[in-house]
Each structure stands twice: as structure tokens, then as C-alpha cells.
Short mmCIF file of C-alpha atoms and ligand atoms in Angstrom, two decimals:
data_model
loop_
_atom_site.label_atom_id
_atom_site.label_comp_id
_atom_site.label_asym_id
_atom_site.label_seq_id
_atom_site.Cartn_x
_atom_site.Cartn_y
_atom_site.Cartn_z
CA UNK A 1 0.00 0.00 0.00
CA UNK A 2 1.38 3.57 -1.06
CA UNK A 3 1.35 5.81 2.13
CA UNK A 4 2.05 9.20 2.47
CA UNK A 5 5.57 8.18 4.07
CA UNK A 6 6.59 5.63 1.23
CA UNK A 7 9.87 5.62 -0.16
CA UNK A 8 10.47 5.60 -3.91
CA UNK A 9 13.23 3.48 -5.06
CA UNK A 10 13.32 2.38 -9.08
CA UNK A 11 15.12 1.94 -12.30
CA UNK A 12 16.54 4.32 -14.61
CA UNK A 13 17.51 3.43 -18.25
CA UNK A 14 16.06 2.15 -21.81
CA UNK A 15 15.00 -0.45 -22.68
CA UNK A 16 13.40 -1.41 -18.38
CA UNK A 17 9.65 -2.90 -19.65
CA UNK A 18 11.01 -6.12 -19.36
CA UNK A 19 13.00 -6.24 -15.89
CA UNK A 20 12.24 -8.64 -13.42
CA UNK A 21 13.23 -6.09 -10.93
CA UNK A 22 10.24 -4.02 -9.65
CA UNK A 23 8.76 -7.88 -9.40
CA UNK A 24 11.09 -8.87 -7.55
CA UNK A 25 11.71 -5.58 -4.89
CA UNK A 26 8.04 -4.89 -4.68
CA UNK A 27 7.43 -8.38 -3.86
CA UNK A 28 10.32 -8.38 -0.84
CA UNK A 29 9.15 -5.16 0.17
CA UNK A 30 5.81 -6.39 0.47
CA UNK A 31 7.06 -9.49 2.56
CA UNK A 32 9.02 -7.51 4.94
CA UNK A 33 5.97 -5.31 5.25
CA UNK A 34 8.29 -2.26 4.41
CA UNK A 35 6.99 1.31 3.21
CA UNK A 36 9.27 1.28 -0.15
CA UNK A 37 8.24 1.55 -3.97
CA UNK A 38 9.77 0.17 -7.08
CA UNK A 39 9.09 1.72 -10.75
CA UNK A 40 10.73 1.78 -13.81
CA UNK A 41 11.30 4.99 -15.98
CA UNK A 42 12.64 4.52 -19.54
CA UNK A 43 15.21 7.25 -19.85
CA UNK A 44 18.14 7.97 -22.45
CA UNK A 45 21.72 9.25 -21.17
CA UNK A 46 20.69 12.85 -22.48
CA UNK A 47 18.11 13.34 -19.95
CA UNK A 48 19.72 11.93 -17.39
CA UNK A 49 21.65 14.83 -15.58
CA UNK A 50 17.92 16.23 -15.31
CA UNK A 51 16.38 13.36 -14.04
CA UNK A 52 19.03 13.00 -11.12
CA UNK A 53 18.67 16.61 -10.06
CA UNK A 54 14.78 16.01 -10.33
CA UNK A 55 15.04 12.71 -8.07
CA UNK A 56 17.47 14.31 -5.54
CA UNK A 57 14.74 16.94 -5.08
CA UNK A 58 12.14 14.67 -4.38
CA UNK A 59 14.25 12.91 -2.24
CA UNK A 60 13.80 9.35 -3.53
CA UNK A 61 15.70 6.77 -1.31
CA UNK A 62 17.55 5.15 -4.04
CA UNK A 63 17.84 3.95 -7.86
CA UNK A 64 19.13 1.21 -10.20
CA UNK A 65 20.98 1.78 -13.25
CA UNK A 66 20.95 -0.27 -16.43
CA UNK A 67 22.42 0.53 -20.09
CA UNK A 68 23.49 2.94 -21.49
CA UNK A 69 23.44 5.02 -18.50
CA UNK A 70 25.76 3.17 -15.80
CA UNK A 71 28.65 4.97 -17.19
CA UNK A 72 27.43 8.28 -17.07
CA UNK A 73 25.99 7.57 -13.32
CA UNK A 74 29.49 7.30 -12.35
CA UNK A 75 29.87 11.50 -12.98
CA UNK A 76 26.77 12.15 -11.75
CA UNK A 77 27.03 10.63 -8.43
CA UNK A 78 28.31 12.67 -5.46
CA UNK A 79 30.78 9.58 -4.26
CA UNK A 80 31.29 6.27 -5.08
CA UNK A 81 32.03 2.86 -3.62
CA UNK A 82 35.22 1.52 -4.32
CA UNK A 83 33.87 -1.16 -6.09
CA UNK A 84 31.79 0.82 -8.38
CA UNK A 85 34.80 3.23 -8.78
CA UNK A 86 37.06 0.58 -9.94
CA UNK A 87 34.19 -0.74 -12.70
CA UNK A 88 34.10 2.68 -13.77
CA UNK A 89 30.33 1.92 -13.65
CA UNK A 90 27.22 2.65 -11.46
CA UNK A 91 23.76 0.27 -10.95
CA UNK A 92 22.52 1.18 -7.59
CA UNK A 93 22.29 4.75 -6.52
CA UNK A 94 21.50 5.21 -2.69
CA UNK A 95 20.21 8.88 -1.36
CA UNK A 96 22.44 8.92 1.72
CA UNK A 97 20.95 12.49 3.08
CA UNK A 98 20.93 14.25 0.37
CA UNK A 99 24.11 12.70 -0.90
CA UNK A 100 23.95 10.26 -4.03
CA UNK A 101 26.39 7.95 -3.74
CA UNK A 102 26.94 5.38 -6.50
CA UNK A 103 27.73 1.47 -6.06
CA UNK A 104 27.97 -1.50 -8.87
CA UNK A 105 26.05 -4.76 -7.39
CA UNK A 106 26.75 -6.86 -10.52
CA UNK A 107 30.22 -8.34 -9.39
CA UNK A 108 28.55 -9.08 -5.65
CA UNK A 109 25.69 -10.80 -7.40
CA UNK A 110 28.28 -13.03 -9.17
CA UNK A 111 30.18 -13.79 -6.39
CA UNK A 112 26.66 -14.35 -4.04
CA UNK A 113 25.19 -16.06 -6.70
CA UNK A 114 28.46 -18.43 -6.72
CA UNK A 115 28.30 -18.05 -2.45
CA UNK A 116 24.70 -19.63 -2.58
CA UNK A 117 25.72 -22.91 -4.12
CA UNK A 118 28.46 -23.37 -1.86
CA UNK A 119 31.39 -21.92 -4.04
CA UNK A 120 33.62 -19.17 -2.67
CA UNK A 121 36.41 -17.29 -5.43
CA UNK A 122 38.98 -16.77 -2.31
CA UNK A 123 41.92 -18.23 -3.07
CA UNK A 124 40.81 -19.06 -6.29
CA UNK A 125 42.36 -19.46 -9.93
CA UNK A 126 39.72 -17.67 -12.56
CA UNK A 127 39.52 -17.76 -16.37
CA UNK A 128 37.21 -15.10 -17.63
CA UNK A 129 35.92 -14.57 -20.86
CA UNK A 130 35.11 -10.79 -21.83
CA UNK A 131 35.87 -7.32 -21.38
CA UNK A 132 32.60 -5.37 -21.20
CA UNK A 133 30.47 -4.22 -18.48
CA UNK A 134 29.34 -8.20 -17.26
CA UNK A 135 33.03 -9.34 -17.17
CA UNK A 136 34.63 -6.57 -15.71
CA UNK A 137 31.97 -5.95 -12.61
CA UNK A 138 33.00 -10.15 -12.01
CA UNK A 139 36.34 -9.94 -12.30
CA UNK A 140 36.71 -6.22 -9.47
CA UNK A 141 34.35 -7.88 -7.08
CA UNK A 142 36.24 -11.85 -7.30
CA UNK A 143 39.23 -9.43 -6.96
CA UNK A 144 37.95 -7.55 -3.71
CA UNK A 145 36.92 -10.52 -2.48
CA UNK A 146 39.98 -12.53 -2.50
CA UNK A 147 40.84 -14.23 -5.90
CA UNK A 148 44.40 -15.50 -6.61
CA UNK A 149 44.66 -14.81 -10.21
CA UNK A 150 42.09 -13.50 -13.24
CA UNK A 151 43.04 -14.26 -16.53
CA UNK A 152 41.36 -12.35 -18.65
CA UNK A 153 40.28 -13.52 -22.34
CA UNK A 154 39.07 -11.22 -24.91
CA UNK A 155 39.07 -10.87 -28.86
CA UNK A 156 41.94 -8.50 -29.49
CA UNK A 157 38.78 -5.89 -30.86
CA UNK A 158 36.00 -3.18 -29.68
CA UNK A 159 36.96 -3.67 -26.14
CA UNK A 160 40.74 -4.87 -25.91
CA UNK A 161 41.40 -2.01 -24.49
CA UNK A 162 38.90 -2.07 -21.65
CA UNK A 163 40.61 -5.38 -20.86
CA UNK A 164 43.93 -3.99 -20.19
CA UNK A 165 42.37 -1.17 -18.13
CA UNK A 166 40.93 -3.97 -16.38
CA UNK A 167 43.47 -5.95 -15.73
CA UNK A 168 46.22 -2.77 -14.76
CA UNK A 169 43.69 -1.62 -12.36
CA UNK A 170 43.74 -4.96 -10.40
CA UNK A 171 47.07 -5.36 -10.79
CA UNK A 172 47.54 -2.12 -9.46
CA UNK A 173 44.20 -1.39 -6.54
CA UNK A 174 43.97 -4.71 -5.57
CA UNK A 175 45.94 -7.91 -4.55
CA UNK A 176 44.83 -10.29 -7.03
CA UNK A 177 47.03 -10.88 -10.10
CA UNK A 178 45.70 -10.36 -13.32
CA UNK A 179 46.61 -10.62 -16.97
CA UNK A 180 45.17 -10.24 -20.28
CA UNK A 181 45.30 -12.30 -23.78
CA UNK A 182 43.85 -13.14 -26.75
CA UNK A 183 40.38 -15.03 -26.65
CA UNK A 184 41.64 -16.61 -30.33
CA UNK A 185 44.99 -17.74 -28.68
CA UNK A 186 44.09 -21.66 -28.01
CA UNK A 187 47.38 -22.91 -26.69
CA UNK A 188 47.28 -19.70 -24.00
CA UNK A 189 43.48 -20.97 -23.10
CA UNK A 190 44.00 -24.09 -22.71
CA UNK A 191 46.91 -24.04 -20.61
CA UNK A 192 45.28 -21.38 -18.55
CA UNK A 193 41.83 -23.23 -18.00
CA UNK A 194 44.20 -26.63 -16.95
CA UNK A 195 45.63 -24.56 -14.20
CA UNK A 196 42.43 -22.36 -13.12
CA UNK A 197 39.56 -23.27 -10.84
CA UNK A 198 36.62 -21.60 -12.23
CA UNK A 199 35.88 -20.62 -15.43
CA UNK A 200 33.46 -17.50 -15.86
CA UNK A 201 31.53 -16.39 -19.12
CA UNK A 202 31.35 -12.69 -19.28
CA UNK A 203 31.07 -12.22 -23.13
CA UNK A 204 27.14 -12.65 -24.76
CA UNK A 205 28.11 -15.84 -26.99
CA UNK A 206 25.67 -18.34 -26.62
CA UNK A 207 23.04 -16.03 -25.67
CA UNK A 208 19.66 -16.35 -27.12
CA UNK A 209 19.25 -16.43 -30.04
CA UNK A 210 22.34 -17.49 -30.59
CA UNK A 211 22.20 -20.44 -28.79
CA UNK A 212 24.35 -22.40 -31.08
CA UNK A 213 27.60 -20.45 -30.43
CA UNK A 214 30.05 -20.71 -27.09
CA UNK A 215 33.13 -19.18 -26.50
CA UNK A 216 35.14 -22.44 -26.02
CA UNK A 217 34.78 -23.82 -29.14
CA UNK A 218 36.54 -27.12 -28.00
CA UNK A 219 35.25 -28.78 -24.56
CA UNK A 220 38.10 -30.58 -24.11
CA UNK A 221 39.80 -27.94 -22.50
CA UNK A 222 37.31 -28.12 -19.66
CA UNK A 223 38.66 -30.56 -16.88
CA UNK A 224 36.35 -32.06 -14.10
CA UNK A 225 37.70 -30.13 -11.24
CA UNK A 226 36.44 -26.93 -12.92
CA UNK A 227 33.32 -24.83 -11.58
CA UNK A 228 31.86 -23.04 -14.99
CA UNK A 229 29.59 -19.74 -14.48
CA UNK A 230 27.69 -18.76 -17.19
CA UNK A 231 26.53 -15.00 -16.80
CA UNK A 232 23.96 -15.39 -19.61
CA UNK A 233 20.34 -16.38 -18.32
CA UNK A 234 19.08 -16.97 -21.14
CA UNK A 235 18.84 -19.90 -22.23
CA UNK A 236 18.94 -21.56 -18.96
CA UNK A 237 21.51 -23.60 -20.25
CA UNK A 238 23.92 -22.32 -23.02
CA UNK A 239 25.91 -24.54 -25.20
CA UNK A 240 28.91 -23.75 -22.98
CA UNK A 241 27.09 -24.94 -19.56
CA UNK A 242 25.48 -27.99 -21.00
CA UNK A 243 28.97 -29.09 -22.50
CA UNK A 244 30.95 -28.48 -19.52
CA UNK A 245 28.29 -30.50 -17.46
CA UNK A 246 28.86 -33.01 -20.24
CA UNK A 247 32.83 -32.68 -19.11
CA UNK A 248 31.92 -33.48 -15.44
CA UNK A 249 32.17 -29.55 -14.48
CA UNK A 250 29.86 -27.97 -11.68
CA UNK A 251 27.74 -25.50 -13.82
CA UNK A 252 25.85 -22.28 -12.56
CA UNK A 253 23.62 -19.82 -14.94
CA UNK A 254 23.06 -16.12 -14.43
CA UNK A 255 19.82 -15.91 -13.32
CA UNK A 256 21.08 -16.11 -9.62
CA UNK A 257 23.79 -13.18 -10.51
CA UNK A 258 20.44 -11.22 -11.49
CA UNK A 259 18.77 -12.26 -8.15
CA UNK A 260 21.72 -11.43 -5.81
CA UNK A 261 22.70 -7.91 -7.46
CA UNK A 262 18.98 -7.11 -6.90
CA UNK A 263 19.34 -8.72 -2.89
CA UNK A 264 22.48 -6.60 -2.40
CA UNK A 265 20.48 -3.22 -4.08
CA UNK A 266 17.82 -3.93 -1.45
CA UNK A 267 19.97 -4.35 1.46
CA UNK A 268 21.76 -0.82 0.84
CA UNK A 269 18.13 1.00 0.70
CA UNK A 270 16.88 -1.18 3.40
CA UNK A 271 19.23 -1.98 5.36
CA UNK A 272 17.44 -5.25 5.45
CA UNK A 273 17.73 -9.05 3.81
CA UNK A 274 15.76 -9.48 1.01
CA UNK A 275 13.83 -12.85 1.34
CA UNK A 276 16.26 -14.69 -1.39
CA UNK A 277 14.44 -17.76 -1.30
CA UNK A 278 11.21 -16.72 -1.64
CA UNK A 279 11.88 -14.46 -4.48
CA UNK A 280 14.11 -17.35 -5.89
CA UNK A 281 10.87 -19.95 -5.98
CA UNK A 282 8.76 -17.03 -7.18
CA UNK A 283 10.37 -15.46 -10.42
CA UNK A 284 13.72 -17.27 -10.89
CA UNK A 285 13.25 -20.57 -12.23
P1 NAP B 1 29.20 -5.83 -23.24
O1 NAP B 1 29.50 -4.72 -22.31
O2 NAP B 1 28.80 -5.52 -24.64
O3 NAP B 1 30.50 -6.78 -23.28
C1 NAP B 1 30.55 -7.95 -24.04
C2 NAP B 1 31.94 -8.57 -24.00
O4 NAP B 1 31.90 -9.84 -24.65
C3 NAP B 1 33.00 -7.75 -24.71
O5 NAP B 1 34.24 -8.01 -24.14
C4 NAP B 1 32.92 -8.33 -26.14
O6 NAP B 1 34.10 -8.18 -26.86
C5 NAP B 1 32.72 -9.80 -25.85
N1 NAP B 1 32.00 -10.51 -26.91
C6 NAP B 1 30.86 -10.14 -27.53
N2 NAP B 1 30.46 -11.10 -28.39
C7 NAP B 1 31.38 -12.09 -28.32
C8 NAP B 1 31.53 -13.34 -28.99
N3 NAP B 1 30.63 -13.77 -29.87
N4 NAP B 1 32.59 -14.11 -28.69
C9 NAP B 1 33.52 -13.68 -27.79
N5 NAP B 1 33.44 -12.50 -27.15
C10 NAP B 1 32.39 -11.72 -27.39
O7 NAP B 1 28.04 -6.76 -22.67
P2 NAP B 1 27.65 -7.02 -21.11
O8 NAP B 1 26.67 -6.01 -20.67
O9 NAP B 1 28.93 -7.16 -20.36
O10 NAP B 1 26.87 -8.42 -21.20
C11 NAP B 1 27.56 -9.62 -21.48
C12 NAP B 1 26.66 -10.81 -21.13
O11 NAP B 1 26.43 -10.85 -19.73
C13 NAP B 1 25.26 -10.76 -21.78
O12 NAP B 1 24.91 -12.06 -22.18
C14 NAP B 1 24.36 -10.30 -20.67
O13 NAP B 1 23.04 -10.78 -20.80
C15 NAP B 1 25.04 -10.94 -19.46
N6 NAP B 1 24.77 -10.22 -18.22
C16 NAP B 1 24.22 -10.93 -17.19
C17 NAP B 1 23.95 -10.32 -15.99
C18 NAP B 1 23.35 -11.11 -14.86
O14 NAP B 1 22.94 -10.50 -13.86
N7 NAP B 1 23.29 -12.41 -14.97
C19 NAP B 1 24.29 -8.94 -15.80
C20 NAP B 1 24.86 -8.25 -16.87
C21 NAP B 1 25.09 -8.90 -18.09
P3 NAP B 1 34.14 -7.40 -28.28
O15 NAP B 1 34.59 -6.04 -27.96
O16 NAP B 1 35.16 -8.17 -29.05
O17 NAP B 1 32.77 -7.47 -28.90
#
């Protein structure tokens, strides 16, 4: 119920019709009997300065950020996190009086999604595949939270140089080592995936409807001791995930990654858990 005391939390970007996420906050908001709203406004980077001043004056309690305007949330915010600073990227905005301060959830959804099925990347040996905004909010937040070593592969194109951004600033904020190469360099793959512990899918190959392609285009590089994320949610089960559970690898999807960025969203407005499992059985399967 929408009180005169209700806090307005939402999403800011274009295309948001289709998110799963005022479903998912309204629904945990309702659970936990707390006076918060979730709506969606489609918006394009050009308005956006306008639209931040407008929700600072109406003193919302918070926003999510999709594409294309994570980026430019990163100058409009007041501060940010470190994590969201390192990404160069904002998706959660929280109103801290008056003060917007900006923090990326994408990378803790990864590494929570990973945390719910028992898996934790400290210590861990990670191949990643990817550059863009997916891959690099994984690899910061597996960084921050105690990886060994990313690896980092990427076609030597459009976002090469994001990778090497990537990988200097972990090499150089953080204390996990890092290193960049060539996604088309097999021998450099496979000798990196026989050494690493978890292999991560950051890139879009695969995705529907693509769902014939994978970015490793020969399975048997995937041992049995490997873990194998697959950001993409959709399918359920890319070509990559159903061969590497063909290999005898534990396999994980993104839809959890979607559920946990969403958890740890709610948690900075709220200051409260958002009922995973519930919202798991309800929209995540
Ligand atoms: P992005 O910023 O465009 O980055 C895509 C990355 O993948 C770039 O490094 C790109 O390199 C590479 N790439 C693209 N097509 C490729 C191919 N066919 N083979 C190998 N590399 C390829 O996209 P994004 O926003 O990071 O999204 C990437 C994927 O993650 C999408 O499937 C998206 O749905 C998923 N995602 C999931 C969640 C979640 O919560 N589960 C959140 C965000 C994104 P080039 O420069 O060479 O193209």
C-alpha cells in the first residue's frame, strides 16, 4: 500500500519494460511489510543529468541503473564505492541524506550467486571470458573478495582495451594478479583453464538467439575439477554450460547473478535481507 511516508526506489535506463526487478523488490518489500516503492522509468543518457537533479529533489531513497546510462551515473554521483569506482560503472544509486552515492552490485551478485551454491572465489584461480560491463563488474568484485589470479580472455577488438584497463587496475588497486590475452589464442586458453579453478563467461556468446555459439569452441579444455559460471540467463543452459556439465564440471547460470545484485540493491536502501528464497521460488526458475 502507497502511504504518504513511502519511499520511492526504481530503475533508470532504456529499454526497463522487461526487468524482473520491480517484481522482484516490490514483492520483498511487500514481505518484509516495508513502506518502499519500485518503478521503472525509460530514460536515455541525455536526460539523465535532469532526471538525477529532479530525483534528488524529491528525495527518492535510491535507484538502479541499467544501459546505457551506468557509465554516465558514475559523474553524476556525489561519491562512489570503491567497487563501483574501480568498474568505472554505477547500478545502484543510494540517497544517503541528500548525498547520491553510487555502487555496482553486478560483481557481488556473481560472487553471491556463486556463495549460494556453496562456491567461494577466495583463493581461487579464474579464467574469464570478456571485457565489457558483465566481465569486468565479475572480475573487481572476485578481486575484492579474495581471488588468486584473473586471466582475462578477450578478442583482441572493440573492447581490448577495456581489458587492459581492467586488468592494470587490479594489478595495481587490488591484490589479485591479473593478466590479459587473446580469446583466439588456443594454446594460451587451454593451458590457462588446466591450471584455473573456475571458469566464468562474461562475453554474450551463446546467448539467445544465438544459442548455437560458445566461447570455447573445443570442450576438451574443460577438466572435471572446474566450476563453470555462465553470466547469460538466457537460455537456462547455453551450449557452454550444457557441454561443460557433459565434461563433469559444476555449472551455474546467471539468473542467480540477477537475483543477488537485486538482494544486495535492497539491502543498501533497506538496510534489510531481502527474502532470497522466496523471491528465488517465485520469479527465478
Ligand atoms: P558488453 O559490455 O557488450 O561486453 C561484451 C563482452 O563480450 C565484450 O568483451 C565483447 O568483446 C565480448 N564478446 C561479444 N560477443 C562475443 C563473442 N561472440 N565471442 C567472444 N566475445 C564476445 O556486454 P555485457 O553487458 O557485459 O553483457 C555480457 C553478457 O552478460 C550478456 O549475455 C548479458 O546478458 C550478461 N549479463 C548478465 C547479468 C546477470 O545478472 N546475470 C548482468 C549483466 C550482463 P568485443 O569487444 O570483441 O565485442
Amino acid at each position: 500500500m502507497i502511504t504518504g511516508k513511502t519511499r520511492l526506489t526504481g530503475l533508470l535506463g532504456s529499454p526497463v519494460a522487461h526487468s524482473i526487478s520491480p517484481l522482484m523488490h516490490n514483492e520483498a518489500f511487500r514481505l518484509l511489510d516495508l513502506d518502499y516503492a519500485y518503478l521503472c522509468f525509460d530514460l536515455k543518457e541525455k536526460d539523465m543529468e535532469d532526471a538525477v537533479k529532479a530525483l534528488k529533489l524529491l528525495n527518492v531513497r535510491g535507484f538502479n541503473c541499467t544501459m546505457p546510462v551506468k557509465i554516465r551515473m558514475c559523474e553524476l554521483a556525489d561519491r562512489l564505492s570503491p567497487a563501483a569506482e574501480l568498474i568505472g560503472a554505477v547500478n545502484t544509486v543510494v540517497n544517503e541524506n541528500g548525498t547520491f552515492v553510487g555502487h555496482n552490485t553486478d560483481g557481488i551478485g556473481f560472487t553471491e550467486a556463486l556463495r549460494s551454491c556453496g562456491y567461494e572465489v577466495k583463493g581461487k584461480k579464474i579464467t574469464l571470458l570478456g571485457a565489457g560491463g558483465a566481465a569486468t563488474a565479475m572480475a573487481v568484485q572476485a578481486a575484492l573478495d579474495g581471488a588468486l589470479e584473473i586471466n582475462v580472455f578477450n578478442r583482441k577488438t572493440r573492447s581490448w582495451s577495456r581489458g587492459r584497463q581492467l586488468v592494470d587496475n587490479l594489478n595495481k588497486k587490488t591484490a589479485c594478479k591479473a593478466a590479459l590475452y587473446d580469446l583466439d589464442d588456443e594454446t594460451e586458453l587451454r593451458l590457462r583453464l588446466a591450471d584455473s579453478d573456475l571458469l566464468a563467461n562474461g562475453t554474450p556468446s551463446g546467448m539467445a538467439p544465438e544459442t548455437d555459439l560458445t566461447p570455447i569452441t573445443d570442450p576438451t579444455m574443460l577438466h572435471d575439477e572446474l566450476t563453470v559460471f555462465d553470466a547469460i540467463y538466457n537460455p537456462k543452459e547455453t551450449r557452454l554450460l550444457r557441454e561443460a556439465a557433459q565434461r563433469g564440471c559444476h555449472t551455474q547460470n546467471g539468473l542467480y547473478m540477477l537475483l543477488y545484485q537485486g538482494a544486495a540493491a535492497f539491502r543498501l536502501w533497506t538496510g534489510q535481507e531481502m527474502p532470497a528464497e522466496h523471491i528465488r521460488e517465485k520469479f527465478f526458475h
